[in-house]
Coordinates of C-alpha atoms in Angstrom, one line a residue:
Chain A
X243 CA 76.2 29.4 55.2
X244 CA 79.3 27.2 55.3
X245 CA 78.7 25.4 52.1
X246 CA 81.3 24.8 49.5
X247 CA 79.8 26.6 46.6
X248 CA 82.2 25.1 44.1
X249 CA 80.4 21.7 44.3
X250 CA 76.9 23.1 44.2
X251 CA 74.8 22.5 41.1
X252 CA 72.2 24.9 39.6
X253 CA 68.7 23.9 38.5
X254 CA 68.3 24.3 34.7
X255 CA 65.5 26.9 35.5
X256 CA 67.6 28.8 38.0
X257 CA 67.2 32.1 36.1
X258 CA 63.5 31.6 35.9
X259 CA 63.3 31.2 39.7
X260 CA 65.4 34.3 40.2
X261 CA 63.2 36.3 37.9
X262 CA 60.1 35.1 39.9
X263 CA 61.7 36.5 43.0
X264 CA 63.0 33.2 44.4
X265 CA 65.5 33.5 47.2
X266 CA 68.1 30.9 46.3
X267 CA 69.9 28.8 48.9
X268 CA 72.1 25.7 49.0
X269 CA 70.3 22.5 49.7
X270 CA 71.1 18.9 49.0
X271 CA 74.0 19.9 46.8
X272 CA 71.9 22.3 44.7
X273 CA 71.1 26.0 44.7
X274 CA 67.3 25.9 45.3
X275 CA 64.5 28.4 45.7
X276 CA 63.7 28.5 49.5
X277 CA 60.8 30.9 49.0
X278 CA 59.4 33.3 46.5
X279 CA 57.0 35.3 48.7
X280 CA 56.7 34.0 52.2
X281 CA 56.8 30.5 53.7
X282 CA 53.4 30.8 55.3
X283 CA 51.8 32.3 52.2
X284 CA 53.2 29.4 50.1
X285 CA 52.2 26.8 52.6
X286 CA 48.6 28.0 52.8
X287 CA 48.4 28.3 49.0
X288 CA 49.2 24.6 48.8
X289 CA 46.7 23.6 51.5
X290 CA 43.9 25.7 50.1
X291 CA 44.6 26.1 46.4
X292 CA 47.8 24.9 44.7
X293 CA 51.5 25.7 44.4
X294 CA 54.2 24.6 42.0
X295 CA 57.7 23.4 43.2
X296 CA 60.7 22.8 40.9
X297 CA 62.2 19.7 42.4
X298 CA 64.2 18.8 39.4
X299 CA 67.2 18.2 41.7
X300 CA 65.7 14.8 42.6
X301 CA 67.3 11.8 41.0
X302 CA 65.6 9.5 38.4
X303 CA 67.0 6.0 37.6
X304 CA 65.4 3.7 35.1
X305 CA 65.7 0.0 35.8
X306 CA 64.8 -2.2 32.8
X307 CA 64.7 -5.7 31.5
X308 CA 63.5 -9.1 32.6
X309 CA 65.6 -8.9 35.7
X310 CA 64.4 -5.4 36.8
X311 CA 61.8 -6.8 39.2
X312 CA 64.2 -9.2 40.9
X313 CA 66.8 -6.5 41.3
X314 CA 64.3 -4.1 42.9
X315 CA 62.8 -6.8 45.1
X316 CA 66.3 -7.5 46.6
X317 CA 67.4 -3.8 46.9
X318 CA 64.2 -2.4 48.4
X319 CA 62.0 -3.3 51.4
X320 CA 58.5 -2.9 49.9
X321 CA 56.9 -5.7 47.7
X322 CA 57.5 -4.5 44.1
X323 CA 55.7 -7.5 42.7
X324 CA 52.4 -5.9 44.0
X325 CA 52.8 -3.0 41.6
X326 CA 50.7 -2.9 38.5
X327 CA 51.6 -0.8 35.4
X328 CA 50.6 2.7 36.3
X329 CA 51.1 2.4 40.0
X330 CA 53.7 4.0 42.3
X331 CA 55.1 2.7 45.5
X332 CA 56.9 4.3 48.5
X333 CA 59.9 2.2 49.6
X334 CA 63.4 2.4 51.0
X335 CA 66.8 1.0 50.3
X336 CA 68.2 -0.9 53.4
X337 CA 71.9 -1.2 53.9
X338 CA 73.6 -4.3 55.2
X339 CA 73.5 -3.0 58.8
X340 CA 69.7 -2.5 58.6
X341 CA 70.0 1.3 58.2
X342 CA 68.5 3.3 55.3
X343 CA 70.6 4.2 52.2
X344 CA 67.6 6.3 51.0
X345 CA 63.9 6.4 50.8
X346 CA 62.4 6.4 47.3
X347 CA 59.5 6.0 44.9
X348 CA 59.2 3.2 42.4
X349 CA 57.0 3.6 39.4
X350 CA 56.0 0.6 37.2
X351 CA 56.0 2.2 33.8
X352 CA 55.9 -1.0 31.6
X353 CA 56.0 -4.7 32.4
X354 CA 59.8 -4.6 32.6
X355 CA 60.4 -0.8 33.0
X356 CA 60.6 0.8 36.4
X357 CA 61.3 4.5 37.2
X358 CA 63.0 4.9 40.6
X359 CA 63.0 8.4 42.2
X360 CA 65.6 9.2 44.8
X361 CA 66.7 12.1 47.0
X362 CA 69.0 14.7 45.3
X363 CA 71.6 14.6 48.0
X364 CA 71.8 10.8 47.6
X365 CA 71.9 10.4 43.8
X366 CA 75.6 9.4 43.6
X367 CA 75.4 7.2 46.7
X368 CA 72.2 5.4 45.6
X369 CA 73.5 4.9 42.1
X370 CA 76.7 3.3 43.4
X371 CA 74.8 1.2 45.9
X372 CA 72.1 0.0 43.7
X373 CA 74.2 -0.9 40.7
X374 CA 76.8 -2.6 43.0
X375 CA 74.3 -4.6 44.9
X376 CA 72.0 -5.6 42.1
X377 CA 72.3 -9.4 42.4
X378 CA 70.9 -10.2 39.0
X379 CA 72.2 -7.6 36.6
X380 CA 69.2 -5.5 35.4
X381 CA 69.7 -2.7 32.9
X382 CA 70.4 0.6 34.8
X383 CA 70.2 4.2 33.5
X384 CA 70.8 7.3 35.5
X385 CA 68.5 10.0 33.9
X386 CA 68.7 12.5 36.8
X387 CA 70.3 15.3 34.8
X388 CA 68.0 14.8 31.9
X389 CA 64.7 14.7 33.8
X390 CA 62.7 17.6 35.2
X391 CA 60.3 17.1 38.1
X392 CA 57.7 19.7 39.0
X393 CA 55.3 19.1 41.9
X394 CA 52.0 20.8 41.5
X395 CA 50.4 20.3 44.8
X396 CA 47.1 21.3 46.3
X397 CA 43.4 20.5 46.1
X398 CA 42.9 22.7 43.0
X399 CA 45.8 21.3 41.0
X400 CA 43.8 19.0 38.7
X401 CA 41.5 21.9 37.6
X402 CA 44.5 24.1 36.9
X403 CA 46.3 21.5 34.8
X404 CA 43.5 19.9 32.9
X405 CA 43.7 22.3 30.0
X406 CA 47.3 21.1 29.4
X407 CA 46.4 17.4 28.7
X408 CA 43.6 15.3 27.3
X409 CA 44.1 12.8 30.0
X410 CA 41.3 13.1 32.6
X411 CA 43.4 14.1 35.7
X412 CA 40.6 13.7 38.1
X413 CA 40.6 10.0 37.3
X414 CA 44.1 9.4 38.6
X415 CA 43.9 7.7 42.0
X416 CA 46.5 8.5 44.7
X417 CA 49.8 6.8 43.9
X418 CA 48.9 6.1 40.3
X419 CA 50.2 7.8 37.2
X420 CA 50.0 8.0 33.5
X421 CA 52.4 8.7 30.7
X422 CA 50.8 11.2 28.4
X423 CA 51.2 14.3 26.3
X424 CA 51.3 17.3 28.6
X425 CA 51.7 20.9 27.6
X426 CA 52.6 19.7 24.1
X427 CA 55.4 17.4 25.3
X428 CA 55.1 13.7 24.7
X429 CA 55.7 11.0 27.3
X430 CA 55.4 13.1 30.3
X431 CA 54.8 11.1 33.5
X432 CA 51.9 12.7 35.5
X433 CA 51.7 11.1 38.9
X434 CA 49.1 11.6 41.7
X435 CA 51.8 11.6 44.4
X436 CA 53.5 14.3 46.4
X437 CA 55.3 15.3 49.6
X438 CA 52.6 17.7 51.0
X439 CA 49.5 15.7 51.8
X440 CA 47.5 18.3 49.9
X441 CA 46.8 16.3 46.8
X442 CA 48.0 17.2 43.3
X443 CA 50.6 15.8 41.0
X444 CA 54.3 15.2 40.3
X445 CA 55.2 15.8 36.7
X446 CA 58.3 14.3 35.1
X447 CA 59.6 15.0 31.6
X448 CA 62.7 15.7 29.5
X449 CA 64.9 18.5 30.9
X450 CA 65.2 20.2 27.5
X451 CA 61.4 20.8 27.7
X452 CA 61.4 21.9 31.4
X453 CA 61.0 25.7 30.7
X454 CA 58.2 25.1 28.2
X455 CA 56.3 23.0 30.7
X456 CA 56.9 25.2 33.7
X457 CA 55.7 28.3 31.7
X458 CA 52.6 26.4 30.4
X459 CA 51.7 25.4 34.0
X460 CA 52.2 28.9 35.4
X461 CA 50.2 30.4 32.5
X462 CA 47.3 27.9 33.1
X463 CA 47.4 28.1 36.8
X464 CA 48.3 31.7 37.8
X465 CA 44.8 33.0 36.9
X466 CA 43.4 30.3 39.2
X467 CA 45.7 31.2 42.1
X468 CA 48.7 29.0 41.5
X469 CA 51.9 30.3 42.9
X470 CA 55.5 29.1 42.8
X471 CA 56.6 27.6 46.2
X472 CA 60.0 26.9 47.7
X473 CA 61.7 24.5 50.0
X474 CA 60.6 26.3 53.1
X475 CA 56.9 25.6 52.4
X476 CA 57.8 22.1 51.2
X477 CA 59.4 21.4 54.6
X478 CA 56.5 22.6 56.7
X479 CA 54.0 20.9 54.5
X480 CA 55.8 17.5 54.7
X481 CA 56.3 18.0 58.5
X482 CA 52.6 18.7 59.1
X483 CA 51.9 15.3 57.5
X484 CA 54.7 13.6 59.4
X485 CA 56.6 12.6 56.2
X486 CA 60.2 11.7 56.9
X487 CA 63.0 13.7 55.4
X488 CA 66.2 11.8 54.6
X489 CA 69.1 13.4 56.3
X490 CA 66.9 14.7 59.1
X491 CA 64.7 11.7 60.2
X492 CA 66.2 8.9 58.2
X493 CA 69.9 8.0 57.8
X494 CA 72.4 5.2 57.2
X495 CA 72.1 4.5 60.9
X496 CA 68.3 4.4 61.4
X497 CA 66.2 1.3 61.0
X498 CA 63.1 1.6 58.9
X499 CA 61.3 -0.2 61.7
X500 CA 62.4 2.5 64.2
X501 CA 61.5 5.2 61.7
X502 CA 57.9 4.1 61.6
X503 CA 58.3 2.7 58.1
X504 CA 57.4 -0.9 59.1
X505 CA 54.5 -0.6 56.7
X506 CA 56.9 -0.5 53.7
X507 CA 58.9 -3.5 54.9
X508 CA 57.5 -6.7 53.5
X509 CA 59.0 -10.0 54.8
X510 CA 57.4 -12.2 52.2
X511 CA 60.4 -11.8 49.9
X512 CA 64.2 -11.7 50.2
X513 CA 66.0 -8.4 50.5
X514 CA 69.1 -6.8 52.0
X515 CA 69.2 -6.9 55.8
X516 CA 65.9 -8.8 55.9
X517 CA 67.0 -10.7 59.0
X518 CA 68.1 -7.6 60.9
X519 CA 64.8 -5.8 60.2
X520 CA 62.8 -8.9 61.1
X521 CA 64.7 -8.9 64.4
X522 CA 63.9 -5.2 64.9
X523 CA 60.3 -5.9 64.3
X524 CA 60.1 -9.0 66.5
X525 CA 62.2 -7.7 69.4
X526 CA 61.3 -4.1 69.2
X527 CA 63.7 -1.2 68.9
X528 CA 65.3 1.0 71.6
X529 CA 64.2 4.2 70.1
X530 CA 61.4 5.1 67.8
X531 CA 60.6 8.1 65.7
X532 CA 57.6 9.9 67.2
X533 CA 55.7 13.0 66.3
X534 CA 55.1 15.6 69.0
X535 CA 53.3 18.9 69.4
X536 CA 54.3 21.7 71.7
X537 CA 51.7 22.7 74.3
X538 CA 53.5 25.9 75.0
X539 CA 54.7 28.7 72.7
X540 CA 58.0 27.9 71.0
X541 CA 59.6 26.3 68.0
X542 CA 61.4 23.0 68.3
X543 CA 64.5 22.7 66.1
X544 CA 66.7 19.8 65.0
X545 CA 69.1 18.8 67.8
X546 CA 67.1 20.0 70.8
X547 CA 66.8 17.5 73.6
X548 CA 63.6 15.6 74.3
X549 CA 62.9 15.0 78.0
X550 CA 60.5 12.8 79.9
X551 CA 57.8 14.6 82.0
X552 CA 60.2 14.1 85.0
X553 CA 63.1 15.7 83.1
X554 CA 65.4 12.9 82.0
X555 CA 66.8 13.0 78.5
X556 CA 65.0 10.4 76.3
X557 CA 65.9 11.5 72.8
X558 CA 66.4 14.4 70.5
X559 CA 64.5 16.4 67.8
X560 CA 65.3 15.4 64.2
X561 CA 62.8 17.8 62.4
X562 CA 61.0 20.7 64.0
X563 CA 59.1 23.8 62.9
X564 CA 55.9 25.5 63.4
X565 CA 52.6 24.3 61.8
X566 CA 51.1 27.2 59.9
X567 CA 47.7 25.4 60.1
X568 CA 47.5 24.5 63.8
X569 CA 49.9 27.4 64.7
X570 CA 51.9 25.3 67.2
X571 CA 55.4 24.0 67.3
X572 CA 55.6 20.5 65.8
X573 CA 58.4 18.0 65.3
X574 CA 59.7 14.5 64.8
X575 CA 62.3 12.9 66.9
X576 CA 63.7 9.6 68.1
X577 CA 62.9 8.8 71.7
X578 CA 63.2 5.8 74.0
X579 CA 60.4 3.4 73.0
X580 CA 58.9 3.4 76.5
X581 CA 57.7 6.9 75.9
X582 CA 56.6 6.5 72.3
X583 CA 52.9 6.0 73.0
X584 CA 50.6 8.6 71.6
X585 CA 49.4 11.0 74.3
X586 CA 52.6 10.6 76.4
X587 CA 53.6 13.9 78.0
X588 CA 57.1 14.9 77.2
X589 CA 59.2 18.1 77.3
X590 CA 61.3 19.8 74.7
X591 CA 64.4 21.7 75.8
X592 CA 64.2 24.9 73.8
X593 CA 67.4 26.7 74.6
X594 CA 67.1 25.9 78.3
X595 CA 63.4 26.3 78.6
X596 CA 61.6 23.0 79.1
X597 CA 58.4 23.3 77.2
X598 CA 55.5 20.9 77.6
X599 CA 54.8 18.7 74.6
X600 CA 52.7 15.6 73.8
X601 CA 53.5 12.6 71.6
X602 CA 51.0 13.1 68.8
X603 CA 49.2 11.1 66.2
X604 CA 50.0 11.8 62.5
X605 CA 49.2 13.8 60.5
X606 CA 49.3 16.9 62.7
X607 CA 46.4 18.4 60.7
X608 CA 43.1 17.1 59.5
X609 CA 43.8 16.5 55.8
X610 CA 42.5 13.8 53.7
X611 CA 45.0 13.0 50.9
X612 CA 43.2 13.2 47.7
X613 CA 44.1 14.4 44.3
Chain B
X150 CA 64.5 47.2 50.9
X151 CA 64.2 50.2 53.2
X152 CA 66.9 51.6 55.6
X153 CA 65.8 54.8 57.3
X154 CA 68.4 57.6 57.6
X155 CA 67.5 58.3 61.3
X156 CA 68.6 54.9 62.5
X157 CA 71.9 53.4 63.4
X158 CA 72.8 49.9 62.2
X159 CA 74.9 47.1 63.6
X160 CA 76.9 44.4 61.7
X161 CA 74.5 41.8 63.3
X162 CA 71.6 43.4 61.4
X163 CA 70.0 45.2 64.3
X164 CA 68.9 48.8 64.2
X165 CA 68.5 51.4 67.0
X166 CA 66.5 54.6 67.2
X167 CA 67.7 56.9 69.9
X168 CA 65.2 58.9 71.9
X169 CA 67.0 60.8 74.7
X170 CA 68.6 58.3 77.0
X171 CA 66.6 55.5 75.6
X172 CA 66.8 53.5 72.4
X173 CA 64.4 51.3 70.5
X174 CA 66.0 48.2 68.9
X175 CA 64.8 45.9 66.2
X176 CA 66.1 43.9 63.2
X177 CA 66.6 45.4 59.8
X178 CA 64.5 44.9 56.7
X179 CA 67.4 42.9 55.3
X180 CA 67.4 40.6 58.4
X181 CA 63.6 40.0 58.4
X182 CA 63.8 39.2 54.7
X183 CA 66.6 36.7 55.2
X184 CA 64.8 35.0 58.0
X185 CA 61.4 34.8 56.4
X186 CA 58.1 34.7 58.3
X187 CA 58.7 35.5 62.0
X188 CA 56.6 33.3 64.3
X189 CA 58.1 33.9 67.7
X190 CA 60.4 36.4 69.5
X191 CA 61.8 35.3 72.8
X192 CA 63.4 37.9 75.0
X193 CA 64.9 36.5 78.2
X194 CA 66.8 39.6 79.3
X195 CA 64.0 42.0 80.4
X196 CA 65.3 44.0 83.3
X197 CA 68.9 43.0 82.7
X198 CA 71.9 45.0 81.4
X199 CA 73.2 43.5 78.2
X200 CA 76.6 44.5 76.8
X201 CA 77.1 45.6 73.2
X202 CA 77.2 42.5 70.8
X203 CA 75.8 40.2 73.5
X204 CA 72.7 38.1 73.0
X205 CA 69.4 39.6 74.3
X206 CA 67.0 37.1 72.8
X207 CA 66.2 34.9 69.9
X208 CA 63.9 35.2 66.9
X209 CA 62.2 32.2 65.3
X210 CA 61.2 32.2 61.7
X211 CA 59.4 29.3 60.2
X212 CA 62.5 27.9 58.6
X213 CA 65.2 29.1 61.0
X214 CA 66.1 30.7 64.3
X215 CA 68.6 33.5 65.0
X216 CA 70.1 35.1 68.1
X217 CA 69.4 38.8 68.7
X218 CA 72.5 40.9 69.5
X219 CA 72.6 44.2 71.3
X220 CA 73.8 47.1 69.1
X221 CA 75.0 49.0 72.2
X222 CA 75.2 48.3 75.9
X223 CA 72.0 49.0 77.9
X224 CA 69.3 47.8 80.2
X225 CA 66.3 46.1 78.6
X226 CA 63.5 48.1 80.1
X227 CA 60.6 47.1 77.8
X228 CA 59.7 44.3 75.3
X229 CA 57.3 45.3 72.6
X230 CA 54.0 43.8 73.9
X231 CA 52.5 43.7 70.4
X232 CA 55.1 41.3 68.9
X233 CA 54.2 38.5 71.4
X234 CA 50.7 38.3 69.8
X235 CA 51.8 39.5 66.4
X236 CA 55.4 38.6 65.7
X237 CA 54.8 39.1 61.9
X238 CA 55.0 42.9 62.7
X239 CA 58.8 42.3 62.5
X240 CA 58.3 41.4 58.8
X241 CA 55.6 43.9 57.9
X242 CA 56.9 46.9 59.8
X243 CA 60.5 46.2 60.8
X244 CA 61.3 49.8 61.9
X245 CA 58.1 51.0 63.5
X246 CA 55.5 48.6 64.9
X247 CA 58.1 45.8 64.7
X248 CA 60.5 47.2 67.3
X249 CA 61.6 44.5 69.7
X250 CA 63.0 46.0 72.9
X251 CA 63.4 49.4 74.5
X252 CA 66.8 49.9 76.2
X253 CA 68.3 52.5 78.6
X254 CA 71.6 53.4 77.1
X255 CA 74.7 52.8 79.3
X256 CA 77.3 54.4 77.1
X257 CA 76.0 56.7 74.3
X258 CA 79.6 56.9 72.9
X259 CA 79.1 53.3 71.6
X260 CA 76.6 54.7 69.1
X261 CA 79.6 56.1 67.1
X262 CA 80.7 52.5 66.4
X263 CA 77.5 51.7 64.6
X264 CA 76.8 52.3 60.9
X265 CA 74.6 54.9 59.2
X266 CA 72.1 53.8 56.6
X267 CA 74.5 54.2 53.7
X268 CA 77.3 52.2 55.3
X269 CA 74.9 49.5 56.3
X270 CA 73.6 49.2 52.8
X271 CA 77.1 48.9 51.6
X272 CA 77.9 46.2 54.2
X273 CA 75.1 44.0 52.8
X274 CA 76.1 44.6 49.2
X275 CA 73.2 46.9 48.3
X276 CA 75.1 50.1 47.6

């Protein structure tokens, strides 16, 4: 791997992951566990039972004060004013050209306190962008290095974690959260969100308590089948749901409208590049991000060409893998909008073999997201 | 990890087991472990003569894809029929049921350029 190891950061629990058998690889500027046992075992554990991911590499910013709402309204595309205390919202940061600086989650923690969670590889970029383009001057604090984030994902997550808190976890609706004592640690954010579509929780707390909380979760969950899971499973789980990955499917050059994120762009407020995105929406975009499933045996990979049924190049694959659940090659890619309708027959050029594929509806699997 | 003494190993992480004028070729335990779950093995060279170190196919894991390189020059005379249905044999039994192709050796002298188990282990930092 041609990565400059000098600039890579280690997770605070790196030694814990190594001791658990984690295979550590560079990702997003960090040395991260890619798998502990096998990608498919970990994937299936999350779909059927539960798995725990250490995603403490993610970035956490706090935005506070009377001006916090106005700052976030202008910097992000979704309508932050709709958030009640205890609710989370998926959104993105548009740049001035109508591309995407990052996609993110916003949590309304108090009336004037918001927690913003960003991608690890974008922490420095987002921090610079948000603080420089905040038009009103909210209070900003970057707590990325002081905050752990564990995702405990899967249909059995609530049952495994309930012994660690008095808060009734089953009562947390999707995209809501609570701040509560958890595993003996105060003010832990327990959020019914995730990147897998399998249900479960994302748990944020102070980094100096990370090992204590990790061990408490494993101790409570292991007898019930909880296993540690790595980035390999995280990627196939998100891809089966069709969730975008920044750097693969989203970039500074992609419009959220083209990326299928029109549902998080709300035009009833002012925000960066509103006019450009309104134009994208009204006039349509040349290329759209579509999901596709291979009808023949093969695995699509990032960069492979997407062809029309008659063989002309109409786009390329941004994310591709195999779905452990449907056992077919699946992927996401931008293609000419004329071919973007669900059911359209296309082809994927897999190293010179043109394999039949179909533009598919998301998610690829039958999975009702529930925690 | 396991590296049988009766095999020869290449720097590209393939092994070969010689039986007379034929050899069985697969990927090493180290390679399958690096790749993760194997989901698809594509051999495009059946019936062809492939030179030593040239590509004879590709191997797809869930997370990544890798080319397969010939450890010695030879004609690909057979592809393991089992791995089309059950590619995970490459993970579970890399040296026996997980063999990938059978080749007719062209130049047995090339076997001397390959590593024995001890040298291979050393090359991957395990000795």
